Amino acid sequence: MRPGIVINGEVSHDCSVSRSIGWFLEGVLPLASFGKRDLKLTLTGVTDGYENEEVSIDYVKASMLPVLKEFGVGADESEGPGAMLRVTRRGAAPGGGGSVEVFCPMVKALTPINIVDPGMIKKIRGNAVSCRIPPTSPARVAHAAKGILHKLIPDVWIHTDTNSGSKTNGPGGCGESPGLKCILSAESTTGVTLSAEVCLDYRLERGAVLPEDLGVQAATLLLDEVRKGGCVDSACQSFIFLLMCLTPEDVSRVRVGVLSRYSVTTLRLLKQVFGVEMKVTGEGKVDGGGDVDGGGVARSVLLSCLGIGFRNV
């Protein structure tokens, strides 16, 4: 790392297999918007397999890139394309071998946000991905997830993405390690997107977890995010908090579900580094339990702050 001006341009990097590529992108994306040029980034490493601990590239594409657009990054299509992510090759943990291409345009300044209405869920989309595993496994994952979700909403579509090692280059190929995952995204009537993902733990013995179990777990996690009543899901909270601090000197507001421990730590760090203190207001009771304040109900949380006025000069 060389501290200083963010130049951007065309950059390639080989990520460590101890972390997923999504983990690297979570730190790169807030910086990429403030470079001197648009960023064209190629990352190689693990694309899938760490979803139980870190965000994946599919999660970055489903949840984080739409958040960037809300802040004005690539929002005006007349000025050029917005932030994009393309998977050129899958690589499951622990061996990796995947490749991802990312494009992020530069901006002069971010736009303050006001995302407070979660709306009603109108459709659910998903992707069941496999690497070096029979095609029936992702189909079983999708079928199990749809079996739960179709009881609540009719518009559910889950794509199955099967990758084999026979295609060494280009789309459809994958690394040496087998893997299986599922990511689901719920879109509301107000444009809010909530995502949840789960993967097969490569450290477990073969057959310890059935594909049906994976699909049920993914659907349950997504419904839990919807139940919390937030406008962003738990894994995206710290990302949106950081961008709110970097907006112009105007008020940004966002409604989230229950604050995660990671998000609480992030709020403390943002106050220490930027001197920005979020105003936190608990409101909007949701039936069904969860983190409670004595009443047996989970509460959504409204956070607002004044940006530091950071500009790309």
Tab-separated table of C-alpha atoms in Angstrom:
chain	number	residue	atom	x	y	z
A	1	MET	CA	0.000	0.000	0.000
A	2	ARG	CA	1.256	3.475	-0.934
A	3	PRO	CA	-0.728	6.223	0.844
A	4	GLY	CA	-1.446	9.277	-1.260
A	5	ILE	CA	-3.581	10.261	-4.238
A	6	VAL	CA	-5.863	7.554	-5.666
A	7	ILE	CA	-4.976	7.344	-9.368
A	8	ASN	CA	-7.158	4.409	-10.559
A	9	GLY	CA	-6.941	3.415	-14.245
A	10	GLU	CA	-6.398	-0.228	-15.230
A	11	VAL	CA	-5.264	-2.292	-12.241
A	12	SER	CA	-4.778	-6.043	-11.767
A	13	HIS	CA	-4.244	-7.790	-8.449
A	14	ASP	CA	-3.938	-11.389	-7.284
A	15	CYS	CA	-5.844	-11.670	-3.999
A	16	SER	CA	-4.873	-14.037	-1.228
A	17	VAL	CA	-6.926	-17.251	-1.053
A	18	SER	CA	-7.356	-16.692	2.690
A	19	ARG	CA	-9.946	-13.987	1.881
A	20	SER	CA	-12.649	-13.701	-0.738
A	21	ILE	CA	-12.479	-11.162	-3.560
A	22	GLY	CA	-15.621	-9.569	-2.094
A	23	TRP	CA	-13.684	-8.761	1.083
A	24	PHE	CA	-11.184	-6.748	-0.968
A	25	LEU	CA	-13.916	-4.978	-2.949
A	26	GLU	CA	-15.654	-3.880	0.249
A	27	GLY	CA	-12.628	-1.717	0.998
A	28	VAL	CA	-11.812	-0.707	-2.578
A	29	LEU	CA	-15.221	0.602	-3.691
A	30	PRO	CA	-15.439	3.609	-1.302
A	31	LEU	CA	-11.976	4.714	-2.472
A	32	ALA	CA	-12.483	4.008	-6.171
A	33	SER	CA	-15.068	6.762	-6.612
A	34	PHE	CA	-12.534	9.417	-5.568
A	35	GLY	CA	-9.771	8.528	-7.990
A	36	LYS	CA	-8.363	10.733	-10.729
A	37	ARG	CA	-9.679	8.358	-13.398
A	38	ASP	CA	-12.285	5.631	-13.726
A	39	LEU	CA	-11.224	2.334	-12.189
A	40	LYS	CA	-10.935	-0.809	-14.307
A	41	LEU	CA	-9.946	-3.497	-11.844
A	42	THR	CA	-9.212	-7.185	-12.404
A	43	LEU	CA	-9.010	-9.374	-9.295
A	44	THR	CA	-8.143	-13.065	-9.130
A	45	GLY	CA	-8.659	-15.395	-6.192
A	46	VAL	CA	-11.616	-16.863	-4.281
A	47	THR	CA	-15.047	-15.859	-5.599
A	48	ASP	CA	-17.168	-18.249	-3.504
A	49	GLY	CA	-16.892	-20.252	-0.296
A	50	TYR	CA	-16.487	-17.614	2.437
A	51	GLU	CA	-20.081	-16.327	2.415
A	52	ASN	CA	-20.659	-17.484	6.009
A	53	GLU	CA	-17.917	-15.079	7.152
A	54	GLU	CA	-17.501	-12.398	4.459
A	55	VAL	CA	-19.428	-10.860	1.590
A	56	SER	CA	-19.061	-12.458	-1.833
A	57	ILE	CA	-18.756	-10.872	-5.257
A	58	ASP	CA	-22.399	-11.734	-5.937
A	59	TYR	CA	-23.421	-9.844	-2.806
A	60	VAL	CA	-21.316	-6.838	-3.861
A	61	LYS	CA	-23.109	-6.843	-7.213
A	62	ALA	CA	-26.593	-7.311	-5.716
A	63	SER	CA	-26.433	-4.909	-2.743
A	64	MET	CA	-23.356	-2.675	-2.704
A	65	LEU	CA	-23.358	-1.463	-6.311
A	66	PRO	CA	-27.004	-0.265	-6.046
A	67	VAL	CA	-26.021	1.593	-2.861
A	68	LEU	CA	-23.205	3.335	-4.743
A	69	LYS	CA	-25.713	4.452	-7.355
A	70	GLU	CA	-27.907	5.947	-4.622
A	71	PHE	CA	-24.928	8.128	-3.685
A	72	GLY	CA	-24.612	9.370	-7.271
A	73	VAL	CA	-21.827	7.065	-8.500
A	74	GLY	CA	-22.764	6.382	-12.122
A	75	ALA	CA	-26.323	7.591	-11.564
A	76	ASP	CA	-26.267	9.812	-14.667
A	77	GLU	CA	-26.043	7.424	-17.618
A	78	SER	CA	-25.472	10.318	-20.028
A	79	GLU	CA	-22.034	10.814	-18.453
A	80	GLY	CA	-21.050	7.178	-18.902
A	81	PRO	CA	-21.724	3.701	-17.506
A	82	GLY	CA	-22.220	3.126	-13.802
A	83	ALA	CA	-20.382	0.759	-11.503
A	84	MET	CA	-20.314	-2.784	-12.888
A	85	LEU	CA	-19.006	-6.189	-11.849
A	86	ARG	CA	-18.519	-9.197	-14.137
A	87	VAL	CA	-17.437	-12.678	-13.092
A	88	THR	CA	-15.168	-14.114	-15.777
A	89	ARG	CA	-14.272	-17.281	-13.871
A	90	ARG	CA	-15.496	-18.887	-10.665
A	91	GLY	CA	-13.082	-20.013	-7.982
A	92	ALA	CA	-14.327	-21.680	-4.808
A	93	ALA	CA	-12.471	-21.849	-1.501
A	94	PRO	CA	-9.927	-22.938	-0.516
A	95	GLY	CA	-8.144	-23.208	-3.878
A	96	GLY	CA	-9.527	-20.109	-5.567
A	97	GLY	CA	-8.691	-19.621	-9.206
A	98	GLY	CA	-11.542	-17.206	-9.947
A	99	SER	CA	-11.415	-13.913	-11.791
A	100	VAL	CA	-13.563	-10.772	-11.572
A	101	GLU	CA	-13.630	-7.555	-13.593
A	102	VAL	CA	-14.859	-4.394	-11.858
A	103	PHE	CA	-15.559	-0.953	-13.274
A	104	CYS	CA	-16.207	2.084	-11.069
A	105	PRO	CA	-16.520	5.646	-12.406
A	106	MET	CA	-15.039	8.610	-10.596
A	107	VAL	CA	-17.188	11.362	-9.081
A	108	LYS	CA	-16.488	14.874	-7.842
A	109	ALA	CA	-18.636	14.388	-4.749
A	110	LEU	CA	-21.207	11.962	-3.406
A	111	THR	CA	-24.911	12.773	-3.155
A	112	PRO	CA	-26.676	12.811	0.242
A	113	ILE	CA	-29.272	10.064	0.620
A	114	ASN	CA	-32.694	9.779	2.222
A	115	ILE	CA	-33.580	6.078	2.258
A	116	VAL	CA	-36.181	5.616	4.970
A	117	ASP	CA	-39.118	3.779	3.385
A	118	PRO	CA	-38.565	-0.009	3.038
A	119	GLY	CA	-41.809	-0.448	1.079
A	120	MET	CA	-43.393	-3.830	0.345
A	121	ILE	CA	-41.500	-6.739	-1.193
A	122	LYS	CA	-42.641	-7.253	-4.807
A	123	LYS	CA	-40.172	-9.814	-6.161
A	124	ILE	CA	-37.299	-12.089	-5.185
A	125	ARG	CA	-34.381	-13.029	-7.408
A	126	GLY	CA	-31.522	-15.388	-6.704
A	127	ASN	CA	-28.647	-17.444	-7.976
A	128	ALA	CA	-27.556	-20.952	-6.975
A	129	VAL	CA	-23.920	-21.421	-8.011
A	130	SER	CA	-21.893	-24.629	-8.137
A	131	CYS	CA	-18.267	-25.375	-8.981
A	132	ARG	CA	-17.198	-28.933	-9.837
A	133	ILE	CA	-20.460	-30.281	-8.401
A	134	PRO	CA	-23.209	-32.128	-10.332
A	135	PRO	CA	-25.819	-29.762	-11.854
A	136	THR	CA	-28.562	-31.369	-9.780
A	137	SER	CA	-27.174	-29.832	-6.576
A	138	PRO	CA	-27.825	-26.133	-7.405
A	139	ALA	CA	-31.225	-27.158	-8.805
A	140	ARG	CA	-32.057	-28.783	-5.454
A	141	VAL	CA	-30.922	-25.628	-3.637
A	142	ALA	CA	-33.172	-23.440	-5.800
A	143	HIS	CA	-36.140	-25.802	-5.438
A	144	ALA	CA	-35.886	-25.844	-1.622
A	145	ALA	CA	-35.605	-22.044	-1.406
A	146	LYS	CA	-38.568	-21.508	-3.739
A	147	GLY	CA	-40.609	-23.973	-1.699
A	148	ILE	CA	-40.482	-21.533	1.226
A	149	LEU	CA	-40.620	-18.237	-0.644
A	150	HIS	CA	-43.539	-19.173	-2.913
A	151	LYS	CA	-45.723	-19.473	0.178
A	152	LEU	CA	-45.306	-15.715	0.687
A	153	ILE	CA	-44.838	-14.178	-2.768
A	154	PRO	CA	-45.468	-15.522	-6.288
A	155	ASP	CA	-42.744	-13.625	-8.149
A	156	VAL	CA	-39.686	-15.745	-7.269
A	157	TRP	CA	-36.984	-16.659	-9.773
A	158	ILE	CA	-33.719	-18.411	-8.877
A	159	HIS	CA	-31.150	-19.049	-11.583
A	160	THR	CA	-28.823	-22.063	-11.440
A	161	ASP	CA	-25.230	-21.419	-12.472
A	162	THR	CA	-23.212	-24.605	-13.008
A	163	ASN	CA	-19.475	-24.297	-13.557
A	164	SER	CA	-17.144	-27.143	-14.489
A	165	GLY	CA	-13.390	-27.320	-14.573
A	166	SER	CA	-13.387	-28.414	-18.206
A	167	LYS	CA	-13.613	-24.797	-19.366
A	168	THR	CA	-10.255	-23.536	-18.216
A	169	ASN	CA	-10.727	-20.035	-19.639
A	170	GLY	CA	-13.760	-17.821	-20.099
A	171	PRO	CA	-17.251	-17.946	-18.596
A	172	GLY	CA	-18.356	-21.311	-17.259
A	173	GLY	CA	-14.939	-22.377	-16.047
A	174	CYS	CA	-13.861	-22.616	-12.427
A	175	GLY	CA	-10.947	-23.407	-10.164
A	176	GLU	CA	-9.898	-26.729	-8.715
A	177	SER	CA	-12.009	-26.650	-5.524
A	178	PRO	CA	-15.669	-27.761	-5.419
A	179	GLY	CA	-18.239	-25.324	-4.048
A	180	LEU	CA	-21.936	-24.610	-3.711
A	181	LYS	CA	-23.680	-21.375	-2.713
A	182	CYS	CA	-26.941	-19.478	-2.922
A	183	ILE	CA	-27.654	-15.751	-2.886
A	184	LEU	CA	-31.160	-14.284	-2.733
A	185	SER	CA	-32.261	-10.664	-3.171
A	186	ALA	CA	-35.665	-9.149	-2.375
A	187	GLU	CA	-36.694	-5.941	-4.146
A	188	SER	CA	-39.398	-3.695	-2.712
A	189	THR	CA	-41.872	-1.255	-4.230
A	190	THR	CA	-39.615	1.657	-3.215
A	191	GLY	CA	-36.508	0.248	-4.899
A	192	VAL	CA	-34.937	-1.144	-1.717
A	193	THR	CA	-32.871	-4.311	-2.195
A	194	LEU	CA	-32.182	-6.736	0.668
A	195	SER	CA	-29.840	-9.680	0.137
A	196	ALA	CA	-28.758	-12.794	2.005
A	197	GLU	CA	-26.338	-15.514	1.031
A	198	VAL	CA	-25.051	-18.826	2.296
A	199	CYS	CA	-22.459	-21.332	1.082
A	200	LEU	CA	-21.375	-24.901	1.638
A	201	ASP	CA	-18.569	-24.986	4.215
A	202	TYR	CA	-15.611	-26.604	2.480
A	203	ARG	CA	-14.226	-27.731	5.858
A	204	LEU	CA	-17.157	-30.098	6.464
A	205	GLU	CA	-17.219	-33.687	5.298
A	206	ARG	CA	-18.974	-34.487	2.049
A	207	GLY	CA	-22.689	-35.037	2.635
A	208	ALA	CA	-22.734	-33.278	6.014
A	209	VAL	CA	-25.049	-30.589	4.591
A	210	LEU	CA	-27.643	-31.354	1.936
A	211	PRO	CA	-28.372	-28.911	-0.911
A	212	GLU	CA	-31.953	-28.640	0.381
A	213	ASP	CA	-30.625	-27.462	3.747
A	214	LEU	CA	-28.641	-24.762	1.978
A	215	GLY	CA	-31.712	-23.514	0.113
A	216	VAL	CA	-33.848	-23.435	3.261
A	217	GLN	CA	-31.131	-21.563	5.150
A	218	ALA	CA	-30.772	-18.942	2.382
A	219	ALA	CA	-34.543	-18.344	2.260
A	220	THR	CA	-34.729	-18.103	6.062
A	221	LEU	CA	-31.897	-15.559	6.205
A	222	LEU	CA	-33.539	-13.414	3.537
A	223	LEU	CA	-36.913	-13.455	5.299
A	224	ASP	CA	-35.170	-12.480	8.538
A	225	GLU	CA	-33.655	-9.437	6.795
A	226	VAL	CA	-37.113	-8.459	5.530
A	227	ARG	CA	-38.583	-8.933	9.011
A	228	LYS	CA	-36.146	-6.444	10.516
A	229	GLY	CA	-37.769	-3.645	8.506
A	230	GLY	CA	-34.612	-1.926	7.277
A	231	CYS	CA	-33.780	-0.383	3.902
A	232	VAL	CA	-30.359	-2.067	3.803
A	233	ASP	CA	-29.424	-5.537	4.984
A	234	SER	CA	-27.082	-6.271	7.879
A	235	ALA	CA	-23.934	-6.883	5.813
A	236	CYS	CA	-24.276	-3.553	3.985
A	237	GLN	CA	-24.767	-1.339	7.043
A	238	SER	CA	-21.125	-0.384	7.623
A	239	PHE	CA	-20.615	0.280	3.893
A	240	ILE	CA	-23.479	2.769	3.703
A	241	PHE	CA	-22.462	4.428	6.999
A	242	LEU	CA	-18.996	5.181	5.606
A	243	LEU	CA	-20.401	6.700	2.415
A	244	MET	CA	-22.829	8.842	4.441
A	245	CYS	CA	-19.860	10.372	6.264
A	246	LEU	CA	-18.185	11.285	2.961
A	247	THR	CA	-21.168	13.164	1.504
A	248	PRO	CA	-21.311	16.989	1.212
A	249	GLU	CA	-22.243	18.993	4.293
A	250	ASP	CA	-25.881	17.986	4.187
A	251	VAL	CA	-27.988	15.522	6.138
A	252	SER	CA	-28.177	11.893	4.996
A	253	ARG	CA	-30.710	9.483	6.482
A	254	VAL	CA	-31.134	5.729	6.275
A	255	ARG	CA	-33.314	3.176	8.025
A	256	VAL	CA	-31.708	-0.122	9.001
A	257	GLY	CA	-32.891	-3.167	10.893
A	258	VAL	CA	-31.187	-4.292	14.086
A	259	LEU	CA	-27.663	-2.865	14.256
A	260	SER	CA	-25.050	-5.618	14.040
A	261	ARG	CA	-22.003	-5.667	16.319
A	262	TYR	CA	-19.812	-4.967	13.300
A	263	SER	CA	-21.906	-1.875	12.504
A	264	VAL	CA	-21.656	-0.593	16.083
A	265	THR	CA	-17.873	-0.905	15.912
A	266	THR	CA	-17.922	0.898	12.552
A	267	LEU	CA	-19.890	3.811	14.018
A	268	ARG	CA	-17.282	4.190	16.759
A	269	LEU	CA	-14.446	4.177	14.217
A	270	LEU	CA	-16.193	6.745	12.011
A	271	LYS	CA	-16.556	9.068	14.982
A	272	GLN	CA	-12.889	8.612	15.832
A	273	VAL	CA	-11.576	9.113	12.278
A	274	PHE	CA	-14.000	11.634	10.733
A	275	GLY	CA	-15.503	13.182	13.855
A	276	VAL	CA	-18.979	12.274	12.575
A	277	GLU	CA	-21.498	11.187	15.183
A	278	MET	CA	-24.636	9.495	13.919
A	279	LYS	CA	-27.997	10.388	15.393
A	280	VAL	CA	-29.696	7.069	16.166
A	281	THR	CA	-33.467	6.824	16.649
A	282	GLY	CA	-35.295	3.565	17.285
A	283	GLU	CA	-38.723	3.388	15.675
A	284	GLY	CA	-40.997	1.176	13.587
A	285	LYS	CA	-41.898	-1.919	15.589
A	286	VAL	CA	-41.940	-5.219	13.742
A	287	ASP	CA	-43.801	-8.276	15.033
A	288	GLY	CA	-41.982	-11.541	15.533
A	289	GLY	CA	-39.272	-10.977	18.118
A	290	GLY	CA	-35.535	-10.545	17.651
A	291	ASP	CA	-33.353	-8.091	19.539
A	292	VAL	CA	-35.830	-6.659	21.987
A	293	ASP	CA	-36.153	-3.795	24.396
A	294	GLY	CA	-38.497	-5.600	26.786
A	295	GLY	CA	-41.529	-5.680	24.502
A	296	GLY	CA	-40.736	-8.829	22.553
A	297	VAL	CA	-40.414	-6.999	19.212
A	298	ALA	CA	-37.542	-5.981	16.949
A	299	ARG	CA	-37.261	-2.286	16.075
A	300	SER	CA	-35.871	-0.655	12.965
A	301	VAL	CA	-33.334	2.101	13.521
A	302	LEU	CA	-33.196	5.483	11.774
A	303	LEU	CA	-29.682	6.924	11.458
A	304	SER	CA	-28.802	10.393	10.223
A	305	CYS	CA	-25.606	12.415	10.032
A	306	LEU	CA	-24.023	15.500	8.484
A	307	GLY	CA	-21.363	14.678	5.890
A	308	ILE	CA	-17.821	16.046	6.142
A	309	GLY	CA	-17.984	17.549	2.642
A	310	PHE	CA	-15.278	15.363	1.135
A	311	ARG	CA	-14.612	16.216	-2.528
A	312	ASN	CA	-12.517	14.698	-5.297
A	313	VAL	CA	-10.193	17.556	-6.208
